[in-house]
Structures are given as structure tokens and as C-alpha cells.
C-alpha positions as a printed Julia matrix, in Angstrom:
350×3 Matrix{Float64}:
  -0.01   0.03    0.0
   2.84   2.41    0.79
   4.27   2.21   -2.93
   1.0    3.29   -4.23
   0.85   6.17   -1.96
   4.41   7.34   -2.56
   6.39   9.44   -4.97
   6.88   6.4    -7.06
   3.15   6.43   -7.84
   3.52  10.28   -8.74
   6.49   9.66  -10.94
   4.74   6.87  -12.69
   1.35   8.59  -13.1
   2.16  11.95  -14.86
   2.78  13.65  -11.5
  -0.84  13.1   -10.23
  -1.25  12.43   -6.67
  -2.91   9.15   -5.47
  -6.6    9.39   -5.11
  -6.3    8.76   -1.38
  -4.91  12.29   -1.27
  -7.71  14.09   -3.3
  -8.73  17.08   -1.23
 -12.42  18.07   -1.07
 -13.3   21.43   -2.63
 -14.12  23.1     0.56
 -10.61  22.28    2.02
  -8.75  24.06   -0.76
  -8.83  27.36    1.0
  -7.62  28.05    4.54
  -7.84  31.28    6.64
  -6.05  29.89    9.59
  -2.62  31.1    10.49
  -0.14  30.31   13.46
   2.39  33.18   13.34
   3.75  32.83   16.87
   4.6   29.06   16.4
   5.64  29.68   12.83
   8.11  32.33   14.07
   9.64  29.8    16.59
   9.89  27.11   13.99
  11.4   29.33   11.44
  13.91  31.05   13.63
  15.02  27.92   15.39
  15.28  26.28   12.1
  17.52  28.89   10.74
  19.7   28.97   13.69
  20.14  25.13   13.65
  20.8   25.23    9.84
  23.4   27.93   10.15
  25.18  25.99   13.04
  24.87  22.71   11.33
  26.25  24.06    8.11
  29.22  25.28    9.82
  29.74  22.08   11.33
  29.23  20.47    7.93
  32.04  22.59    6.56
  34.25  21.7     9.63
  33.57  17.91    9.01
  34.61  18.34    5.49
  38.07  19.55    6.63
  38.62  16.25    8.68
  40.26  12.98    7.48
  37.3   11.74    5.46
  39.06   8.33    4.81
  38.07   7.53    8.47
  34.65   5.79    8.5
  33.44   7.68   11.52
  33.89  11.0     9.73
  32.15   9.84    6.59
  29.33   8.82    8.84
  29.24  12.29   10.4
  29.11  13.8     7.06
  26.3   11.79    5.8
  24.27  12.22    9.12
  24.94  16.03    8.66
  23.37  15.98    5.32
  20.27  14.19    6.35
  19.86  16.33    9.38
  20.12  19.5     7.26
  17.4   18.25    4.99
  15.29  17.22    7.88
  15.63  20.65    9.45
  14.71  22.24    6.07
  11.37  20.5     6.46
  10.39  20.08   10.07
  11.54  23.63   11.09
  11.86  26.09    8.22
   9.14  24.81    5.95
   6.82  24.31    9.09
   7.56  27.89   10.04
   6.75  29.28    6.65
   3.52  27.39    6.33
   2.44  28.38    9.85
   3.21  32.06    9.04
   1.48  32.07    5.65
  -1.31  29.76    6.58
  -0.83  26.88    4.14
  -1.94  23.36    4.73
  -1.8   20.26    2.39
  -4.88  20.99    0.47
  -3.69  24.38   -0.45
  -0.36  23.22   -1.92
  -0.69  19.56   -2.21
   2.22  18.8    -4.68
   4.87  20.87   -3.03
   3.98  19.68    0.48
   3.89  16.09   -0.87
   7.44  16.37   -2.23
   8.64  18.1     1.04
   6.97  15.53    3.17
   8.73  12.7     1.17
  12.24  14.44    1.83
  11.35  14.98    5.41
  10.23  11.32    5.99
  13.3   10.03    4.11
  15.6   12.14    5.95
  14.25  11.02    9.21
  14.46   7.15    8.27
  17.95   7.63    6.83
  19.03   9.73    9.73
  17.85   6.94   12.07
  20.04   4.38   10.28
  23.2    6.78   10.67
  22.33   7.38   14.27
  22.33   3.69   15.03
  25.67   3.2    13.25
  27.14   6.31   15.15
  26.15   4.64   18.44
  27.71   1.37   17.31
  30.87   3.28   16.39
  30.93   4.93   20.03
  30.64   1.42   21.48
  33.64   0.21   19.12
  35.59   3.29   20.16
  35.43   2.36   23.93
  35.55  -1.37   23.24
  37.64  -2.51   20.13
  36.4   -6.05   20.72
  32.6   -5.02   20.27
  30.73  -7.68   18.29
  30.05  -5.15   15.54
  33.56  -3.73   14.99
  33.83  -5.49   11.74
  31.34  -2.85   10.35
  33.86  -0.12   10.42
  36.59  -1.9     8.66
  37.43  -0.03    5.42
  35.98  -2.35    2.76
  32.93  -3.39    4.76
  32.19   0.3     5.61
  31.97   0.99    1.91
  29.12  -1.68    1.64
  27.55  -0.04    4.77
  27.65   3.41    3.3
  26.21   2.12   -0.14
  23.35   0.44    2.0
  22.45   3.71    3.57
  22.44   5.55    0.26
  20.13   2.94   -1.21
  17.98   2.99    1.92
  17.65   6.84    1.69
  16.75   6.58   -2.1
  14.14   3.88   -1.25
  12.61   5.92    1.54
  12.01   8.99   -0.5
  10.71   7.22   -3.47
   8.88   4.21   -2.07
   7.63   5.28    1.34
   4.53   7.38    1.73
   5.29  10.83    2.87
   4.27  12.98    5.87
   1.91  15.88    5.13
   1.61  19.23    6.79
  -1.55  20.27    8.74
  -1.94  23.92    9.69
  -4.62  22.92   12.27
  -1.88  21.14   14.44
   1.23  22.77   13.01
   2.66  19.36   12.31
   3.24  16.69    9.71
   1.06  13.51    9.55
   0.71  10.58    7.14
  -3.02  11.26    7.34
  -3.81  14.33    5.28
  -6.88  14.81    7.52
  -9.27  15.21    4.65
 -11.88  13.06    6.13
 -10.87   9.49    4.91
 -10.22   6.61    7.2
  -6.95   7.07    9.0
  -6.05   3.32    8.99
  -5.39   3.58    5.27
  -2.47   5.96    5.85
  -0.6    3.74    8.48
   2.94   3.51    7.29
   4.57   0.13    8.26
   8.13   1.11    7.08
   8.12   4.08    9.46
   6.76   1.95   12.27
   9.5   -0.67   11.86
  12.2    2.09   11.42
  11.02   3.73   14.68
  10.87   0.64   16.78
  14.33  -0.58   15.58
  15.78   2.88   16.37
  14.2    3.14   19.72
  15.34  -0.35   20.89
  18.95  -0.48   19.32
  19.88   3.17   20.18
  18.8    2.85   23.84
  20.38  -0.6    24.22
  23.59   0.66   22.79
  23.85   3.86   24.66
  23.14   1.94   27.97
  25.86  -0.43   27.1
  28.23   2.59   26.25
  27.34   4.4    29.68
  27.8    0.96   31.59
  31.17   0.28   30.06
  32.32   3.8    30.73
  31.14   4.04   34.28
  31.89   0.55   35.56
  34.17  -1.3    33.12
  36.89   1.27   33.06
  37.05   1.53   36.9
  37.96   4.53   38.76
  40.6    7.0    37.41
  42.13  10.05   38.79
  42.92  11.35   35.28
  41.04  14.65   34.63
  41.44  14.08   30.9
  39.78  10.66   31.17
  37.09  12.01   33.4
  36.06  14.72   31.0
  36.32  12.31   27.96
  33.92  10.02   29.68
  31.55  12.67   30.64
  31.46  14.15   27.23
  30.73  10.82   25.5
  27.92  10.2    28.02
  26.45  13.67   27.46
  26.5   13.19   23.67
  25.01   9.74   24.06
  22.27  11.06   26.45
  21.49  13.86   24.13
  21.08  11.86   20.9
  19.29   8.92   22.73
  16.8   11.19   24.62
  15.49  13.21   21.75
  15.36  10.4    19.23
  13.75   8.03   21.83
  11.13  10.49   22.86
  10.35  11.44   19.24
   9.82   7.79   18.28
   7.75   7.04   21.23
   5.37   9.86   20.88
   4.9    9.36   17.2
   4.23   5.75   17.74
   1.85   6.53   20.33
  -0.02   8.97   18.29
  -0.54   6.44   15.52
  -2.8    4.24   17.78
  -4.12   6.49   20.6
  -6.04   9.6    20.75
  -3.68  12.54   21.0
  -4.04  16.11   22.25
  -2.93  19.3    20.32
  -0.21  19.9    22.94
   1.3   16.5    22.4
   1.4   17.15   18.74
   3.14  20.29   19.12
   5.49  18.88   21.51
   6.41  16.04   19.04
   7.06  18.62   16.35
   9.16  20.59   18.57
  11.29  17.48   19.51
  11.62  16.38   15.93
  13.31  19.64   15.16
  15.69  19.27   18.04
  16.29  15.65   17.39
  17.56  16.9    13.95
  19.59  19.78   15.42
  20.96  18.25   18.65
  24.05  16.71   16.79
  25.46  20.15   15.88
  24.9   21.3    19.59
  26.86  18.24   20.62
  29.6   18.86   18.07
  30.02  22.46   19.3
  29.88  21.6    22.97
  31.93  18.45   23.08
  34.03  18.19   20.07
  37.16  20.62   20.27
  38.37  19.88   16.77
  35.1   20.85   15.1
  34.43  23.74   17.44
  37.85  25.2    16.73
  37.38  24.66   13.09
  33.86  26.48   13.22
  35.41  29.44   15.04
  38.15  29.7    12.35
  35.55  29.64    9.65
  33.19  32.11   11.22
  35.74  34.47   12.57
  38.2   36.0    10.19
  41.97  35.51   11.13
  42.5   39.27   11.0
  39.92  39.87   13.79
  41.4   36.89   15.91
  44.75  38.35   15.64
  43.68  41.94   16.43
  41.8   40.86   19.62
  44.2   38.11   20.72
  41.68  35.32   20.13
  43.64  32.1    19.44
  41.75  28.99   18.2
  43.8   25.77   18.8
  47.28  25.17   20.04
  49.02  26.45   16.75
  47.52  29.87   16.97
  48.2   30.12   20.63
  51.78  29.21   20.12
  52.19  31.6    17.26
  50.76  34.43   19.18
  52.98  33.62   22.12
  55.92  33.6    20.07
  55.15  36.86   18.31
  54.49  38.52   21.81
  58.18  37.46   22.91
  59.68  38.16   19.63
  61.23  41.77   19.78
  61.48  43.99   16.7
  63.4   47.09   15.65
  63.16  49.52   12.65
  65.86  49.53   10.22
  67.22  52.42    8.19
  64.62  51.77    5.5
  61.82  51.95    7.96
  60.71  48.35    7.85
  60.37  46.05   10.81
  63.07  43.58   11.48
  62.23  40.51   13.82
  65.39  40.05   15.95
  64.47  36.32   16.51
  65.08  35.76   12.85
  68.77  36.51   13.3
  69.48  35.63   17.0
  69.42  32.08   18.17
  70.09  31.18   21.68
């Protein structure tokens, strides 16, 4: 059923939408707007996108031959696409007052991208959790996935999964009434015909595996490594656990709420909460990168703050710049007869 209600049907039927999405005439106009919610979604989405794009540029500068950096790059792409739908597009539709029936084709395509980004990002999040477990325990049972040749197949599988998700899985559709995205276009048809089994399987797999993996990760860090007086090791453990907790909490709650709403009556407040958390689940990784990953944070600072400004105000980013500024401060200079500066340390060696 999902295939006949997906982009595959649209592409193979002269870009006509399936009959299940035919809107009644009285629903083609909407006078409702939600400017406050729209402003929040739009502003938060733009902030997340700017931060994530800077992190994306920083990841590009890393050694992309390493599997985990490739995974971070792919996850960044899916999260950026997801934020474009669940935050930016949501905000614009709320402010303008557009629902599915006012702009069916555009929302159908955006919903397909948003749904595929969520499913593909879920797969990447699971693999990232596996990689964290391998990092703290090289003998972890799934360590083989991150060997060079095997990981090429893993990456190809993710790409195929993302293409299948966007073309063959039915999309989520925007409703101005709830300021959220649903499989059901809310046009009066039986809701059961819009149930999406691939999404259900994806959510339950994500919820169970990512929770189990991060419980394993936290247990291994807290109890298997034993007590250590090393401040560096303590901070490293704390950062890994915080990253794990951030990713696990947002993704787990979003999965749980959406699966709950598929089968049980839901309130307007719960729907808005789920939409807010969907946006945060897509943007939380860039916050984790900036808060806990010094390499990415320093790279982002170098990209966003010009070197001339950093030198003028003594802002060093990373050890190299700090060392260069320290040497410059202790390197005396004199003026020669021509009026140019001569660094004495270039000629005097102690």
C-alpha cells in the first residue's frame, strides 16, 4: 500500500497524486494562521541550519578516509534536509497559513524528503552509536562494520535505503490545524489507510537499538573502566555520556510519541511537543559537536571569525595559533634604516 501512496506513484502517473490524497473542494482554502509557532519554528530552524552548516564545513576538513567522519558527514546531510522540512518549512507554512490541500504537490514532495531524512538519519544514528561502542571497546561484536572495505558496503546500503525511503515510502503531510506533519492528510478518509509500516519498523528499531547501545556505552564507561584520577579521562567519559544522552533522549522520545499517536487519541499539546522534539532531534548533533568536539568547534570558529579579527583581539583557536601568538609576543622587533620592521629572533638564536 505504501508504494501506491508514495512518490513512485506520482512519478509513474504523470505527476498526479494518488486518489487517497484528493482534497474536497471546501478544503482548498484556509484562513487559519499560526504566526507565533511559525516564528519559533522558522527562527529555530534557521539557527540550527546555520550552526549545522558550519559543522558540515568543519567535518569536510577532517580526514574523510576515516569511517566515522564519513558517517558524520552523511548524518549532517540528512539532518540539514530534515531541519529544512520540520522547522523552516513548518514555520513558513504556519506564518503564511498553508496546509496540504492548499499546496498538495509541494507539500507531498517536501514530506517525502522529510520522511526519508528521518528514516535515513535514524540508520546513521544507530551506526554512530555502534561506532561509539567500538571506540570504547575495540572487541565490540559489530566492530567489523567499520573496517574499510566493509564500511563501503555499509555506506552504500545507507544511500540505497535513503533513495528507497524518499521514493517508495509514503510521505508525511503538513496540517496547519496542528502545525505538524502526519501521514494522514486529515481530509476525512479512514486514518487506517494511511498507516505507514516502514516508518513503524524504522522507529521501533531505532528506539530499541539506540537505547540498548547507549546503555551499554554508559555502563562500560562508568563501571568497566574503573576509577581513574585522570582529569582528561574523566572529562572524556563525561562528554561521551552527555553526547549519548542527548542523542538517545531526543530520538527516543520522538519515536515513542509518534508511535503512540498512531494508535491512541492525541491532544494538540502532544502534537506540538512532538514537532518541537523532531526539530531538536535533527539539530541536537550540531549542538553536541560544538559543545563537546574541540576539533569541530575550533574549525567552526576559524570559519566564522576572520583571522585578522582573531589576531587583532588576541583570540587564538587551537594550540597552533596560541603558540604563534605567544612567540610573536616574545619576539622583539626594531626598525631598520629603510623604516621596515626587523624581527630580531630571525637572526639571533640562543
